[in-house]
XYZ file of C-alpha atoms in Angstrom:
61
model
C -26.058 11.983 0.173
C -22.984 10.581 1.649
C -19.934 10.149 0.180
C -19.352 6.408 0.894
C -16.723 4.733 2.943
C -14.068 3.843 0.577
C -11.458 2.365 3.315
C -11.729 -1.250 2.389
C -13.221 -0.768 -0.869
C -12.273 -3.293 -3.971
C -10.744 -0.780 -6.382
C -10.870 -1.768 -10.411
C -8.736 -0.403 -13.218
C -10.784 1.172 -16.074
C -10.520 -1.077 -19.003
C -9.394 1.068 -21.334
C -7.118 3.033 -18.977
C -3.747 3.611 -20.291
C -4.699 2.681 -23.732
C -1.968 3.373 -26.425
C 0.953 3.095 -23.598
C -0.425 6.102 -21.978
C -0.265 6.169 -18.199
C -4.273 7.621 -17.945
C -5.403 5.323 -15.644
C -8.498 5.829 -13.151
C -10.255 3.309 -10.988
C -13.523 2.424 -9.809
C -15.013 0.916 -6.357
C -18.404 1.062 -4.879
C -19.281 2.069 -1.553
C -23.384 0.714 -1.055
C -25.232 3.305 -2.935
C -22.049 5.153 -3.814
C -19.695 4.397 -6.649
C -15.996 6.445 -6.226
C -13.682 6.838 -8.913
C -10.158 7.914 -8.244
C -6.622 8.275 -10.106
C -4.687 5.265 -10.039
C -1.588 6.984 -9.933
C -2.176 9.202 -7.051
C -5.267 7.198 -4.980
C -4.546 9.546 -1.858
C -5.254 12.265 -4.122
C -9.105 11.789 -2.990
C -12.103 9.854 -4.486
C -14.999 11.968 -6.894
C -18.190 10.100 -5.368
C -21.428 9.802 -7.470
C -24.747 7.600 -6.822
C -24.415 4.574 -8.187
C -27.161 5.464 -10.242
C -25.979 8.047 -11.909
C -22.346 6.165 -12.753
C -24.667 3.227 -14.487
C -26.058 6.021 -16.642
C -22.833 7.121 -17.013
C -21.479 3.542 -18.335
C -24.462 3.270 -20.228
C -23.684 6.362 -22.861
């Protein structure tokens, strides 16, 4: 599978990243039939790349 080309991806903040004034904060952007997540705080840190499909199960549960 490849990992996706997250260059000019959109990036979004988790929703309930840094809840309760915590700085916990990841991100999410989708690559065609890749979806990367990454830490907000350190993007260059390198992106955790899944199928889409599984990340929608993930959401899901």
């Amino acid at each position: 599978m490849s990992t996706g080309n997250f260059t000019d991806a959109v990036w979004r903040k988790g929703s309930r990243s840094g809840a309760g004034g915590q700085d916990n904060c990841v991100e999410v952007a989708f690559a065609g039939p890749v979806a990367g997540v990454r830490d907000s705080k350190n993007p260059r840190a390198g992106v955790l790349a899944f199928p889409v499909s599984a990340w929608q199960r993930f959401v899901r549960s």
